[in-house]
Amino acid sequence: MDPYTLARATNAEDTVRKWAYAESLERDLLAVKANLEGMEALKDAAMKQLAKANPNDYLMTQANRQAVFDAAYDKFVAAARR
């Protein structure tokens, strides 16, 4: 096989590998977005029930919910960077 043909074949193989990886990332992103939608729906349902059961609960305040979220987010990001 001549060098030109070999280079073209190698480039084509690399391109296929990159597209497969991109498709994998797109599937993963779709799954994450779907999970986020599900978690939002679950959170909304739980908050409605909590509002009925205990309207003065700590988590009924948006700032408190944000603090819980931020703590978990920061912990995850810090662990991922190690």
PDB file of C-alpha atoms in Angstrom:
ATOM      1  CA  MET A   1       0.000   0.000   0.000  1.00  0.00           C
ATOM      2  CA  ASP A   2       1.383   3.395  -0.911  1.00  0.00           C
ATOM      3  CA  PRO A   3       1.886   6.054   1.779  1.00  0.00           C
ATOM      4  CA  TYR A   4      -0.944   8.250   0.493  1.00  0.00           C
ATOM      5  CA  THR A   5      -3.524   5.459   0.664  1.00  0.00           C
ATOM      6  CA  LEU A   6      -2.269   4.396   4.082  1.00  0.00           C
ATOM      7  CA  ALA A   7      -2.553   7.961   5.384  1.00  0.00           C
ATOM      8  CA  ARG A   8      -6.106   8.281   4.001  1.00  0.00           C
ATOM      9  CA  ALA A   9      -7.127   4.977   5.566  1.00  0.00           C
ATOM     10  CA  THR A  10      -5.624   5.978   8.913  1.00  0.00           C
ATOM     11  CA  ASN A  11      -7.413   9.339   8.804  1.00  0.00           C
ATOM     12  CA  ALA A  12     -10.700   7.640   7.948  1.00  0.00           C
ATOM     13  CA  GLU A  13     -10.283   5.252  10.866  1.00  0.00           C
ATOM     14  CA  ASP A  14      -9.534   8.143  13.231  1.00  0.00           C
ATOM     15  CA  THR A  15     -12.608   9.988  11.978  1.00  0.00           C
ATOM     16  CA  VAL A  16     -14.839   6.957  12.579  1.00  0.00           C
ATOM     17  CA  ARG A  17     -13.449   6.612  16.099  1.00  0.00           C
ATOM     18  CA  LYS A  18     -14.094  10.310  16.825  1.00  0.00           C
ATOM     19  CA  TRP A  19     -17.674  10.110  15.527  1.00  0.00           C
ATOM     20  CA  ALA A  20     -18.336   7.030  17.646  1.00  0.00           C
ATOM     21  CA  TYR A  21     -17.028   8.881  20.694  1.00  0.00           C
ATOM     22  CA  ALA A  22     -19.167  11.929  19.863  1.00  0.00           C
ATOM     23  CA  GLU A  23     -22.257   9.724  19.520  1.00  0.00           C
ATOM     24  CA  SER A  24     -21.451   8.159  22.893  1.00  0.00           C
ATOM     25  CA  LEU A  25     -21.197  11.608  24.478  1.00  0.00           C
ATOM     26  CA  GLU A  26     -24.514  12.629  22.911  1.00  0.00           C
ATOM     27  CA  ARG A  27     -26.215   9.512  24.345  1.00  0.00           C
ATOM     28  CA  ASP A  28     -24.722  10.245  27.763  1.00  0.00           C
ATOM     29  CA  LEU A  29     -25.852  13.878  27.587  1.00  0.00           C
ATOM     30  CA  LEU A  30     -29.376  12.821  26.612  1.00  0.00           C
ATOM     31  CA  ALA A  31     -29.498  10.434  29.584  1.00  0.00           C
ATOM     32  CA  VAL A  32     -28.286  13.180  31.944  1.00  0.00           C
ATOM     33  CA  LYS A  33     -30.884  15.637  30.613  1.00  0.00           C
ATOM     34  CA  ALA A  34     -33.649  13.032  30.969  1.00  0.00           C
ATOM     35  CA  ASN A  35     -32.531  12.267  34.529  1.00  0.00           C
ATOM     36  CA  LEU A  36     -32.555  15.986  35.327  1.00  0.00           C
ATOM     37  CA  GLU A  37     -36.135  16.292  34.065  1.00  0.00           C
ATOM     38  CA  GLY A  38     -37.141  13.323  36.210  1.00  0.00           C
ATOM     39  CA  MET A  39     -35.420  14.743  39.278  1.00  0.00           C
ATOM     40  CA  GLU A  40     -37.106  18.125  38.740  1.00  0.00           C
ATOM     41  CA  ALA A  41     -40.518  16.445  38.549  1.00  0.00           C
ATOM     42  CA  LEU A  42     -39.778  14.424  41.682  1.00  0.00           C
ATOM     43  CA  LYS A  43     -38.552  17.528  43.530  1.00  0.00           C
ATOM     44  CA  ASP A  44     -41.659  19.483  42.543  1.00  0.00           C
ATOM     45  CA  ALA A  45     -43.957  16.678  43.727  1.00  0.00           C
ATOM     46  CA  ALA A  46     -42.027  16.335  46.998  1.00  0.00           C
ATOM     47  CA  MET A  47     -42.131  20.090  47.597  1.00  0.00           C
ATOM     48  CA  LYS A  48     -45.907  20.160  47.065  1.00  0.00           C
ATOM     49  CA  GLN A  49     -46.344  17.369  49.597  1.00  0.00           C
ATOM     50  CA  LEU A  50     -43.983  19.052  52.050  1.00  0.00           C
ATOM     51  CA  ALA A  51     -45.880  22.340  51.695  1.00  0.00           C
ATOM     52  CA  LYS A  52     -49.079  20.520  52.656  1.00  0.00           C
ATOM     53  CA  ALA A  53     -47.511  18.587  55.547  1.00  0.00           C
ATOM     54  CA  ASN A  54     -45.255  21.280  57.002  1.00  0.00           C
ATOM     55  CA  PRO A  55     -45.403  24.712  55.347  1.00  0.00           C
ATOM     56  CA  ASN A  56     -42.758  26.092  57.731  1.00  0.00           C
ATOM     57  CA  ASP A  57     -40.170  23.422  56.971  1.00  0.00           C
ATOM     58  CA  TYR A  58     -36.540  24.504  56.458  1.00  0.00           C
ATOM     59  CA  LEU A  59     -36.644  23.305  52.836  1.00  0.00           C
ATOM     60  CA  MET A  60     -39.650  25.447  51.934  1.00  0.00           C
ATOM     61  CA  THR A  61     -37.273  28.414  51.647  1.00  0.00           C
ATOM     62  CA  GLN A  62     -35.529  28.604  48.265  1.00  0.00           C
ATOM     63  CA  ALA A  63     -32.273  29.854  49.785  1.00  0.00           C
ATOM     64  CA  ASN A  64     -32.121  26.804  52.058  1.00  0.00           C
ATOM     65  CA  ARG A  65     -32.755  24.424  49.153  1.00  0.00           C
ATOM     66  CA  GLN A  66     -30.046  26.225  47.201  1.00  0.00           C
ATOM     67  CA  ALA A  67     -27.611  25.822  50.088  1.00  0.00           C
ATOM     68  CA  VAL A  68     -28.256  22.063  50.198  1.00  0.00           C
ATOM     69  CA  PHE A  69     -27.792  21.853  46.422  1.00  0.00           C
ATOM     70  CA  ASP A  70     -24.616  23.944  46.461  1.00  0.00           C
ATOM     71  CA  ALA A  71     -23.036  21.842  49.206  1.00  0.00           C
ATOM     72  CA  ALA A  72     -23.657  18.607  47.304  1.00  0.00           C
ATOM     73  CA  TYR A  73     -22.507  20.169  44.022  1.00  0.00           C
ATOM     74  CA  ASP A  74     -19.298  21.532  45.520  1.00  0.00           C
ATOM     75  CA  LYS A  75     -18.528  18.205  47.203  1.00  0.00           C
ATOM     76  CA  PHE A  76     -18.963  16.337  43.914  1.00  0.00           C
ATOM     77  CA  VAL A  77     -16.847  18.791  41.916  1.00  0.00           C
ATOM     78  CA  ALA A  78     -14.080  18.740  44.534  1.00  0.00           C
ATOM     79  CA  ALA A  79     -14.005  14.928  44.512  1.00  0.00           C
ATOM     80  CA  ALA A  80     -13.981  14.825  40.708  1.00  0.00           C
ATOM     81  CA  ARG A  81     -10.948  17.129  40.544  1.00  0.00           C
ATOM     82  CA  ARG A  82      -8.821  14.935  42.802  1.00  0.00           C
TER      83      ARG A  82
END
